[in-house]
Short mmCIF file of C-alpha atoms in Angstrom, two decimals:
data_model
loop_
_atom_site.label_atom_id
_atom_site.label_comp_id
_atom_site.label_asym_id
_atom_site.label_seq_id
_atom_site.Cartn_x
_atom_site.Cartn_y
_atom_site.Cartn_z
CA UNK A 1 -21.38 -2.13 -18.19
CA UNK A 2 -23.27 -1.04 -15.07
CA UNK A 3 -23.77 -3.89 -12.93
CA UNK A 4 -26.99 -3.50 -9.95
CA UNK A 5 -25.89 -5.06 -6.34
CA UNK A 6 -27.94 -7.99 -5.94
CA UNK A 7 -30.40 -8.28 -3.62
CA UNK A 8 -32.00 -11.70 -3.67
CA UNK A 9 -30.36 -14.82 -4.86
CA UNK A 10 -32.46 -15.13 -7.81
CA UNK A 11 -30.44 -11.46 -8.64
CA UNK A 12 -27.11 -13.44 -7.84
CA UNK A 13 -28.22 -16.58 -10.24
CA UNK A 14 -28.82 -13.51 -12.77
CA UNK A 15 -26.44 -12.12 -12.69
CA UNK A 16 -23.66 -15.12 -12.31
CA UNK A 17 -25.15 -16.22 -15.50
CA UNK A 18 -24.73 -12.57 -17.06
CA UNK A 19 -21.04 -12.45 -16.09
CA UNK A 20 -20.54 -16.03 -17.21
CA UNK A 21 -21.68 -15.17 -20.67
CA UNK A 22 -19.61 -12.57 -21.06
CA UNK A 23 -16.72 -14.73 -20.07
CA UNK A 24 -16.03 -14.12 -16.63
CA UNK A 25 -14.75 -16.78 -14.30
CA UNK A 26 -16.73 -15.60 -11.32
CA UNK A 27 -18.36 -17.49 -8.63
CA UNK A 28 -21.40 -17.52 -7.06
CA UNK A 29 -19.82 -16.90 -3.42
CA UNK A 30 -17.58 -14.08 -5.38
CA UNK A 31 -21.23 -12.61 -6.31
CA UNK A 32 -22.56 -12.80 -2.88
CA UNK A 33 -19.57 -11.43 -1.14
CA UNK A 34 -18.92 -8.46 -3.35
CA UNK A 35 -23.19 -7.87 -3.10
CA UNK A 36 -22.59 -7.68 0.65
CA UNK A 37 -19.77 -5.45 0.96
CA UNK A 38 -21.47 -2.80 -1.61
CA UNK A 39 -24.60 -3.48 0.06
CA UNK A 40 -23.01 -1.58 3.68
CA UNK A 41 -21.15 0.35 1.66
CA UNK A 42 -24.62 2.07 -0.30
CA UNK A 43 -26.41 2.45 2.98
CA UNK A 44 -23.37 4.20 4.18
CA UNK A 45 -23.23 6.43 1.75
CA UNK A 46 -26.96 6.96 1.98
CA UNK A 47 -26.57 7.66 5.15
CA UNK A 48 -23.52 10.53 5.59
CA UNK A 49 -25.16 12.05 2.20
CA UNK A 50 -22.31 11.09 -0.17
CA UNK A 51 -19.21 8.60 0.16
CA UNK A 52 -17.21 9.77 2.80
CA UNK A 53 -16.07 6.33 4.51
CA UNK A 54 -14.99 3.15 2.97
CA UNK A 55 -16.34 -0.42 3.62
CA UNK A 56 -13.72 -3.37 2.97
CA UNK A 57 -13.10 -6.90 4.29
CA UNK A 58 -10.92 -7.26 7.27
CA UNK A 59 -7.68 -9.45 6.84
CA UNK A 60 -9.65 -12.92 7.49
CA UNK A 61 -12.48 -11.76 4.90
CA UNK A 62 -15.01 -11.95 7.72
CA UNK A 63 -15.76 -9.58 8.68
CA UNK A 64 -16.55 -5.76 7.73
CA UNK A 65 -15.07 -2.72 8.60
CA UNK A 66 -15.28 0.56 8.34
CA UNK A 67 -12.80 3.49 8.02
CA UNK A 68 -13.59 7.01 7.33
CA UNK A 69 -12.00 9.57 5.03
CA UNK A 70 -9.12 9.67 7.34
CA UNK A 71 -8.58 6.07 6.78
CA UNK A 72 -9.14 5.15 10.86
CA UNK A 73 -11.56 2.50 11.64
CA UNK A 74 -14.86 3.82 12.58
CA UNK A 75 -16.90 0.36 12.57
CA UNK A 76 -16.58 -3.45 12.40
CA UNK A 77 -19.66 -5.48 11.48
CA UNK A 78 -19.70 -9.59 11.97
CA UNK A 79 -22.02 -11.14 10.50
CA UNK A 80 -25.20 -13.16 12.44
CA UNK A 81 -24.45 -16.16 11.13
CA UNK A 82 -20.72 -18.36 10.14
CA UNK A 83 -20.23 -15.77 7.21
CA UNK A 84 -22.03 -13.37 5.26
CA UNK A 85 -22.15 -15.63 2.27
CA UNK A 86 -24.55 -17.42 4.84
CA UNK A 87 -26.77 -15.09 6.33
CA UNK A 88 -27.41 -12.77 2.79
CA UNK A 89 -27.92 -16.67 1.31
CA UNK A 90 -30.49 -17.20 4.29
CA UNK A 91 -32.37 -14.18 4.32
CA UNK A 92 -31.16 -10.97 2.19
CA UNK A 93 -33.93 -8.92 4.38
CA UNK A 94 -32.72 -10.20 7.77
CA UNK A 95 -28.93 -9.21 6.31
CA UNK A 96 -30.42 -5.56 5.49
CA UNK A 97 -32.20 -5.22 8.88
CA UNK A 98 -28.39 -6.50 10.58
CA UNK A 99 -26.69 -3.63 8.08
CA UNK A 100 -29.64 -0.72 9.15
CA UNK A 101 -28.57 -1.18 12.64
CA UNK A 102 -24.90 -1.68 12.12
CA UNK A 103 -25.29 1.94 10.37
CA UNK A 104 -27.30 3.84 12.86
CA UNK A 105 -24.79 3.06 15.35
CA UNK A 106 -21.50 3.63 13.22
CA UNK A 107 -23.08 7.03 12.14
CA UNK A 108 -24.68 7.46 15.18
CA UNK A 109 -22.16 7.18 17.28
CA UNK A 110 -20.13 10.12 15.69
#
């Protein structure tokens, strides 16, 4: 089952209801969270032509960060708001403008 990253909360509400069917016990927040992290994680990829560095959560699951194929920490994004559950819930465009930049200067900055 190939499952899209969501970009709009009416794509979360989708696809909760998707998962739910199939009998998942999955949360909306769960959703949102994982849509986030493979959100950064596609636009890095996009952007070093391939999947050289991996995106995870840090310890306190607030923030993101970054390690390359070495596994050292290139990057660390926060998010704008209290959490990213927050700002992608807010605005999902204003989250990909934060993520473009965050990018441009990880990859940038090499």
């Amino acid at each position: 089952m190939s499952i899209q990253i969501p970009q709009s909360m009416t794509e979360v509400e989708v696809q909760l209801l998707d998962r739910q069917k199939h009998g998942e016990h999955v949360t909306k927040e769960e959703i949102i969270r994982n849509a986030v992290r493979d959100t950064l994680q596609a636009l890095m990829d996009e952007a070093l032509d391939g999947h050289y560095d991996d995106v995870k959560w840090d310890d306190q699951g607030h923030d993101l960060v970054i390690y390359d194929i070495m596994g050292k920490q290139v990057g660390r994004v926060a998010p704008q708001k209290d959490s990213f559950i927050e700002e992608f819930t807010a605005s999902p465009d204003n989250l990909m403008l934060h993520f473009d930049d965050a990018v441009t200067k990880v990859v940038g900055g090499r």
